[in-house]
Amino acid sequence: MNGAVVSGIRPAAKDGFLLDEVPWEHFPRGDHVREAVHLLHTGNSPARTGAGVVGGMCADDMRAAAVLAVPFLIRIAADTRHPYRTEALAQVSSPARARHFGVASRGELLLHRGHIRYDDLADDYDDYGVEVTGYPAGWSAAAARAAISADTALLQPLLDGPDRMTRAAFRTRLAAEQDPIVRAGLVLAVAEATRAHPHPPTTAWLRERWRDRTQAPEVRPAAAIGWLCLTREPAPDDLRAAVDHLTTEERARAMETLPWMVSAGATGETGLQRCVRTMLHAERPEPNEDPWAQPR
């Protein structure tokens, strides 16, 4: 299984990007993932053919080979000089979290399953089912989470607070981060951590972020979505107005690099657009995915 393969990669092979030591060919489209990692590592690949390959395969429900890329994506993300470190970091969690795509409701967007044990998956795959290739999807998710846990030491410096609680570390990093898309991702990460471990002061903090007009326009809708997922309160009019104003086509596409938005999106709709429609405008019909269908 891919978990055994990932755990068996030598530290020197991961650090030295010795990709030939990894049996990519044993998993569906593994060679495709290997080439993407190589191109991304050498800096010769834009996101759509480098890190984007991992996210794309997860979106297509083919995570088995994508998991093998996780240790290498972490090392690219940790390299402060790498031109595609942001893209790599955005894709690290894709194989670990991808389960339902097109889910953008308040109750499910930030829902994160707990630790997966391989022995729990032996019979029914813990309801994860199988990927389109027939590979157990739960095995892939478990392997990806194990790979991330194994390299926590490399990821901690990105938070500027290795000894703090995860939620506090995200907020600490947010104060120093300049990239608006990364800032939006940190806000969603805070919200997801709070969904798993409720903390009313953090929920209130998120509310202040979407109300604050000095925040980056990418941060405010992210904070609004996070707040909506943490409460049962009706969406206030000022939240609706702010999110509708800030959700431009250009911004929605820029935020597609975030794993939450990748998971929420569907044909004809970006993740941000789908979240806004699902959470704030339930009366609007879904975009028609059939180009030959008659207009409604």
Short mmCIF file of C-alpha atoms in Angstrom, two decimals:
data_model
loop_
_atom_site.label_atom_id
_atom_site.label_comp_id
_atom_site.label_asym_id
_atom_site.label_seq_id
_atom_site.Cartn_x
_atom_site.Cartn_y
_atom_site.Cartn_z
CA MET A 1 0.00 0.00 0.00
CA ASN A 2 1.11 3.60 -0.52
CA GLY A 3 1.47 4.17 3.23
CA ALA A 4 4.22 1.59 3.45
CA VAL A 5 5.91 3.07 0.37
CA VAL A 6 5.89 6.62 1.71
CA SER A 7 7.11 5.62 5.16
CA GLY A 8 9.89 3.61 3.51
CA ILE A 9 11.38 6.52 1.56
CA ARG A 10 14.82 7.24 3.00
CA PRO A 11 15.27 10.70 4.56
CA ALA A 12 18.25 11.24 2.27
CA ALA A 13 16.10 10.44 -0.76
CA LYS A 14 13.47 12.94 0.33
CA ASP A 15 16.00 15.67 1.10
CA GLY A 16 17.97 15.02 -2.08
CA PHE A 17 14.90 14.57 -4.32
CA LEU A 18 16.12 11.13 -5.38
CA LEU A 19 12.87 10.44 -7.18
CA ASP A 20 14.10 7.25 -8.81
CA GLU A 21 14.07 5.54 -5.41
CA VAL A 22 10.28 5.84 -5.25
CA PRO A 23 8.23 3.13 -7.04
CA TRP A 24 5.86 5.59 -8.75
CA GLU A 25 5.04 3.04 -11.43
CA HIS A 26 3.20 0.84 -8.92
CA PHE A 27 0.35 3.36 -8.64
CA PRO A 28 -2.05 4.74 -11.26
CA ARG A 29 -0.47 7.67 -13.12
CA GLY A 30 2.52 7.53 -10.81
CA ASP A 31 4.96 8.46 -13.57
CA HIS A 32 2.85 11.56 -14.24
CA VAL A 33 3.18 12.61 -10.60
CA ARG A 34 6.91 11.91 -10.59
CA GLU A 35 7.44 14.17 -13.61
CA ALA A 36 5.35 16.91 -12.02
CA VAL A 37 7.43 16.79 -8.84
CA HIS A 38 10.63 16.91 -10.89
CA LEU A 39 9.47 19.94 -12.87
CA LEU A 40 8.30 21.73 -9.77
CA HIS A 41 11.54 21.01 -7.89
CA THR A 42 13.70 22.34 -10.70
CA GLY A 43 11.58 25.48 -10.93
CA ASN A 44 10.74 24.78 -14.57
CA SER A 45 7.03 24.31 -14.09
CA PRO A 46 4.10 26.62 -13.46
CA ALA A 47 1.51 25.48 -10.95
CA ARG A 48 -0.82 23.87 -13.47
CA THR A 49 1.76 21.30 -14.53
CA GLY A 50 3.64 21.05 -11.23
CA ALA A 51 1.84 21.31 -7.92
CA GLY A 52 -1.45 21.51 -9.78
CA VAL A 53 -1.06 17.91 -10.88
CA VAL A 54 -1.49 16.73 -7.29
CA GLY A 55 -4.59 18.82 -6.72
CA GLY A 56 -5.99 17.81 -10.09
CA MET A 57 -5.56 14.11 -9.43
CA CYS A 58 -7.20 14.45 -6.03
CA ALA A 59 -10.07 16.29 -7.67
CA ASP A 60 -10.39 13.34 -10.06
CA ASP A 61 -10.46 10.96 -7.08
CA MET A 62 -7.01 9.52 -7.86
CA ARG A 63 -4.97 10.12 -4.71
CA ALA A 64 -2.88 6.93 -4.49
CA ALA A 65 0.08 8.27 -6.48
CA ALA A 66 -0.41 11.87 -5.37
CA VAL A 67 0.41 10.77 -1.81
CA LEU A 68 3.95 9.89 -2.89
CA ALA A 69 4.54 13.54 -3.74
CA VAL A 70 3.72 14.84 -0.25
CA PRO A 71 7.23 14.55 1.31
CA PHE A 72 8.73 16.35 -1.68
CA LEU A 73 6.07 19.08 -1.76
CA ILE A 74 6.79 19.76 1.91
CA ARG A 75 10.47 20.28 1.17
CA ILE A 76 9.72 22.63 -1.71
CA ALA A 77 7.33 24.59 0.51
CA ALA A 78 9.97 24.85 3.23
CA ASP A 79 12.52 26.33 0.81
CA THR A 80 12.09 30.10 1.20
CA ARG A 81 13.96 30.68 -2.07
CA HIS A 82 11.85 28.40 -4.22
CA PRO A 83 9.66 30.25 -6.77
CA TYR A 84 6.76 27.81 -6.38
CA ARG A 85 6.83 27.23 -2.64
CA THR A 86 3.36 28.74 -2.17
CA GLU A 87 1.86 26.43 -4.80
CA ALA A 88 3.57 23.42 -3.26
CA LEU A 89 2.34 24.26 0.24
CA ALA A 90 -1.22 24.69 -1.02
CA GLN A 91 -1.18 21.12 -2.36
CA VAL A 92 0.46 19.34 0.58
CA SER A 93 -2.84 18.64 2.30
CA SER A 94 -4.87 17.74 -0.80
CA PRO A 95 -4.38 13.94 -0.61
CA ALA A 96 -5.01 14.01 3.14
CA ARG A 97 -8.21 15.99 3.13
CA ALA A 98 -9.84 15.31 -0.22
CA ARG A 99 -12.91 13.21 0.27
CA HIS A 100 -16.04 14.99 -0.94
CA PHE A 101 -15.79 17.48 -3.79
CA GLY A 102 -18.40 20.10 -4.50
CA VAL A 103 -19.37 20.18 -0.80
CA ALA A 104 -19.60 23.81 0.24
CA SER A 105 -22.24 23.93 2.95
CA ARG A 106 -21.81 25.53 6.36
CA GLY A 107 -22.09 22.16 8.02
CA GLU A 108 -19.59 20.26 5.88
CA LEU A 109 -16.95 22.55 4.31
CA LEU A 110 -14.64 22.52 7.32
CA LEU A 111 -15.62 19.11 8.60
CA HIS A 112 -12.40 17.22 9.16
CA ARG A 113 -12.26 13.55 9.97
CA GLY A 114 -10.03 12.37 12.76
CA HIS A 115 -7.10 9.99 12.67
CA ILE A 116 -7.49 7.02 10.32
CA ARG A 117 -6.03 3.66 11.29
CA TYR A 118 -5.16 1.14 8.64
CA ASP A 119 -6.80 -1.69 10.59
CA ASP A 120 -10.05 0.28 10.59
CA LEU A 121 -9.94 0.22 6.79
CA ALA A 122 -9.47 -3.48 6.27
CA ASP A 123 -13.10 -4.32 5.59
CA ASP A 124 -15.08 -1.27 4.57
CA TYR A 125 -12.37 1.39 4.17
CA ASP A 126 -14.02 3.40 6.98
CA ASP A 127 -16.71 4.58 4.53
CA TYR A 128 -14.18 6.33 2.33
CA GLY A 129 -14.92 3.82 -0.40
CA VAL A 130 -12.58 3.35 -3.34
CA GLU A 131 -11.02 5.71 -5.83
CA VAL A 132 -11.97 5.61 -9.49
CA THR A 133 -8.99 3.30 -10.03
CA GLY A 134 -10.29 0.84 -7.43
CA TYR A 135 -7.62 1.75 -4.86
CA PRO A 136 -8.91 2.13 -1.26
CA ALA A 137 -9.39 5.89 -0.76
CA GLY A 138 -8.97 5.64 3.01
CA TRP A 139 -5.50 4.17 2.58
CA SER A 140 -4.45 7.21 0.58
CA ALA A 141 -5.82 9.67 3.14
CA ALA A 142 -4.11 7.82 6.00
CA ALA A 143 -0.80 7.66 4.11
CA ALA A 144 -0.88 11.38 3.33
CA ARG A 145 -1.57 12.31 6.94
CA ALA A 146 1.24 10.07 8.12
CA ALA A 147 3.62 11.70 5.63
CA ILE A 148 2.69 15.18 6.88
CA SER A 149 3.10 14.12 10.51
CA ALA A 150 6.54 12.67 9.75
CA ASP A 151 7.74 16.05 8.45
CA THR A 152 6.10 18.31 11.01
CA ALA A 153 9.51 19.72 11.92
CA LEU A 154 9.88 21.12 8.40
CA LEU A 155 6.44 22.73 8.44
CA GLN A 156 6.63 24.28 11.91
CA PRO A 157 9.00 27.14 10.93
CA LEU A 158 6.41 28.30 8.40
CA LEU A 159 4.16 29.11 11.35
CA ASP A 160 6.78 31.13 13.24
CA GLY A 161 5.78 29.33 16.42
CA PRO A 162 6.69 25.64 16.72
CA ASP A 163 5.84 25.42 20.42
CA ARG A 164 2.44 27.10 20.24
CA MET A 165 -0.93 25.57 19.69
CA THR A 166 -1.74 25.17 16.02
CA ARG A 167 -4.50 27.77 16.04
CA ALA A 168 -2.35 30.36 17.78
CA ALA A 169 0.53 29.61 15.41
CA PHE A 170 -1.68 30.23 12.39
CA ARG A 171 -2.73 33.59 13.82
CA THR A 172 0.87 34.49 14.61
CA ARG A 173 1.90 33.73 11.05
CA LEU A 174 -1.05 35.72 9.72
CA ALA A 175 0.30 38.85 11.39
CA ALA A 176 3.57 38.56 9.45
CA GLU A 177 2.34 37.16 6.12
CA GLN A 178 2.12 39.55 3.16
CA ASP A 179 0.66 37.32 0.42
CA PRO A 180 -3.14 37.87 0.45
CA ILE A 181 -3.94 34.36 -0.77
CA VAL A 182 -1.75 32.79 1.91
CA ARG A 183 -3.41 35.07 4.46
CA ALA A 184 -6.82 33.84 3.33
CA GLY A 185 -5.61 30.26 3.67
CA LEU A 186 -4.36 30.91 7.20
CA VAL A 187 -7.76 32.31 8.16
CA LEU A 188 -9.48 29.19 6.83
CA ALA A 189 -6.93 27.02 8.64
CA VAL A 190 -7.78 28.82 11.90
CA ALA A 191 -11.47 28.23 11.22
CA GLU A 192 -10.94 24.53 10.46
CA ALA A 193 -8.92 24.06 13.65
CA THR A 194 -11.69 25.80 15.58
CA ARG A 195 -14.30 23.56 13.99
CA ALA A 196 -12.41 20.57 15.37
CA HIS A 197 -11.76 22.24 18.76
CA PRO A 198 -14.43 24.90 19.46
CA HIS A 199 -13.14 28.18 20.87
CA PRO A 200 -15.69 31.04 21.07
CA PRO A 201 -13.04 33.82 21.21
CA THR A 202 -11.64 32.61 17.88
CA THR A 203 -15.11 32.58 16.36
CA ALA A 204 -15.49 36.20 17.49
CA TRP A 205 -12.03 36.95 16.06
CA LEU A 206 -13.13 35.64 12.66
CA ARG A 207 -16.19 37.88 12.77
CA GLU A 208 -13.96 40.90 13.28
CA ARG A 209 -11.79 39.87 10.32
CA TRP A 210 -14.66 39.97 7.81
CA ARG A 211 -15.94 43.24 9.24
CA ASP A 212 -12.53 44.91 9.09
CA ARG A 213 -12.27 46.94 5.87
CA THR A 214 -8.50 47.22 6.28
CA GLN A 215 -8.10 43.48 5.73
CA ALA A 216 -7.06 42.21 2.30
CA PRO A 217 -10.11 41.58 0.07
CA GLU A 218 -9.16 37.88 -0.07
CA VAL A 219 -9.11 37.61 3.73
CA ARG A 220 -12.57 39.05 4.37
CA PRO A 221 -14.62 36.46 2.41
CA ALA A 222 -12.42 33.69 3.82
CA ALA A 223 -13.14 34.93 7.34
CA ALA A 224 -16.84 35.22 6.55
CA ILE A 225 -16.98 31.65 5.28
CA GLY A 226 -15.05 30.43 8.31
CA TRP A 227 -17.40 32.27 10.68
CA LEU A 228 -20.49 30.90 8.92
CA CYS A 229 -19.15 27.35 9.30
CA LEU A 230 -18.63 27.85 13.03
CA THR A 231 -22.02 29.30 13.90
CA ARG A 232 -25.70 28.66 13.37
CA GLU A 233 -26.55 32.34 13.34
CA PRO A 234 -28.29 33.74 10.25
CA ALA A 235 -25.89 35.55 7.94
CA PRO A 236 -26.00 39.28 8.81
CA ASP A 237 -26.81 41.74 6.05
CA ASP A 238 -23.37 43.37 6.29
CA LEU A 239 -21.71 39.97 5.81
CA ARG A 240 -23.82 39.28 2.73
CA ALA A 241 -23.04 42.69 1.29
CA ALA A 242 -19.29 42.40 1.92
CA VAL A 243 -18.96 38.89 0.50
CA ASP A 244 -21.07 39.63 -2.58
CA HIS A 245 -18.99 42.73 -3.29
CA LEU A 246 -15.64 41.01 -2.82
CA THR A 247 -16.39 37.77 -4.70
CA THR A 248 -15.22 38.83 -8.13
CA GLU A 249 -14.43 36.36 -10.88
CA GLU A 250 -10.74 37.26 -10.75
CA ARG A 251 -10.53 36.87 -6.97
CA ALA A 252 -12.47 33.61 -6.99
CA ARG A 253 -10.04 32.13 -9.52
CA ALA A 254 -7.00 33.38 -7.61
CA MET A 255 -8.25 31.65 -4.46
CA GLU A 256 -8.54 28.32 -6.29
CA THR A 257 -5.01 27.55 -5.11
CA LEU A 258 -6.41 27.02 -1.60
CA PRO A 259 -7.31 23.38 -0.83
CA TRP A 260 -10.67 24.33 0.72
CA MET A 261 -11.68 26.09 -2.47
CA VAL A 262 -10.44 23.22 -4.63
CA SER A 263 -12.59 20.82 -2.63
CA ALA A 264 -15.65 23.07 -2.74
CA GLY A 265 -15.56 23.82 -6.46
CA ALA A 266 -17.45 22.03 -9.20
CA THR A 267 -17.92 22.25 -12.94
CA GLY A 268 -18.87 25.78 -13.90
CA GLU A 269 -18.19 27.23 -10.45
CA THR A 270 -15.07 28.05 -8.46
CA GLY A 271 -14.88 26.99 -4.84
CA LEU A 272 -15.44 30.53 -3.56
CA GLN A 273 -18.42 31.06 -5.83
CA ARG A 274 -19.95 27.76 -4.79
CA CYS A 275 -19.47 28.55 -1.10
CA VAL A 276 -21.12 31.95 -1.53
CA ARG A 277 -24.08 30.50 -3.44
CA THR A 278 -24.55 27.57 -1.09
CA MET A 279 -24.18 29.50 2.15
CA LEU A 280 -25.75 32.82 1.23
CA HIS A 281 -27.91 32.35 -1.86
CA ALA A 282 -29.55 28.95 -1.62
CA GLU A 283 -32.33 30.17 -3.92
CA ARG A 284 -29.96 30.38 -6.87
CA PRO A 285 -29.84 27.28 -9.10
CA GLU A 286 -26.59 25.41 -9.64
CA PRO A 287 -24.77 26.19 -12.88
CA ASN A 288 -25.86 23.89 -15.68
CA GLU A 289 -23.07 21.39 -16.28
CA ASP A 290 -24.54 20.14 -19.57
CA PRO A 291 -23.55 22.48 -22.43
CA TRP A 292 -26.32 21.02 -24.63
CA ALA A 293 -29.10 21.32 -22.13
CA GLN A 294 -31.97 23.73 -22.74
CA PRO A 295 -31.96 26.91 -20.62
CA ARG A 296 -34.11 26.63 -17.51
#
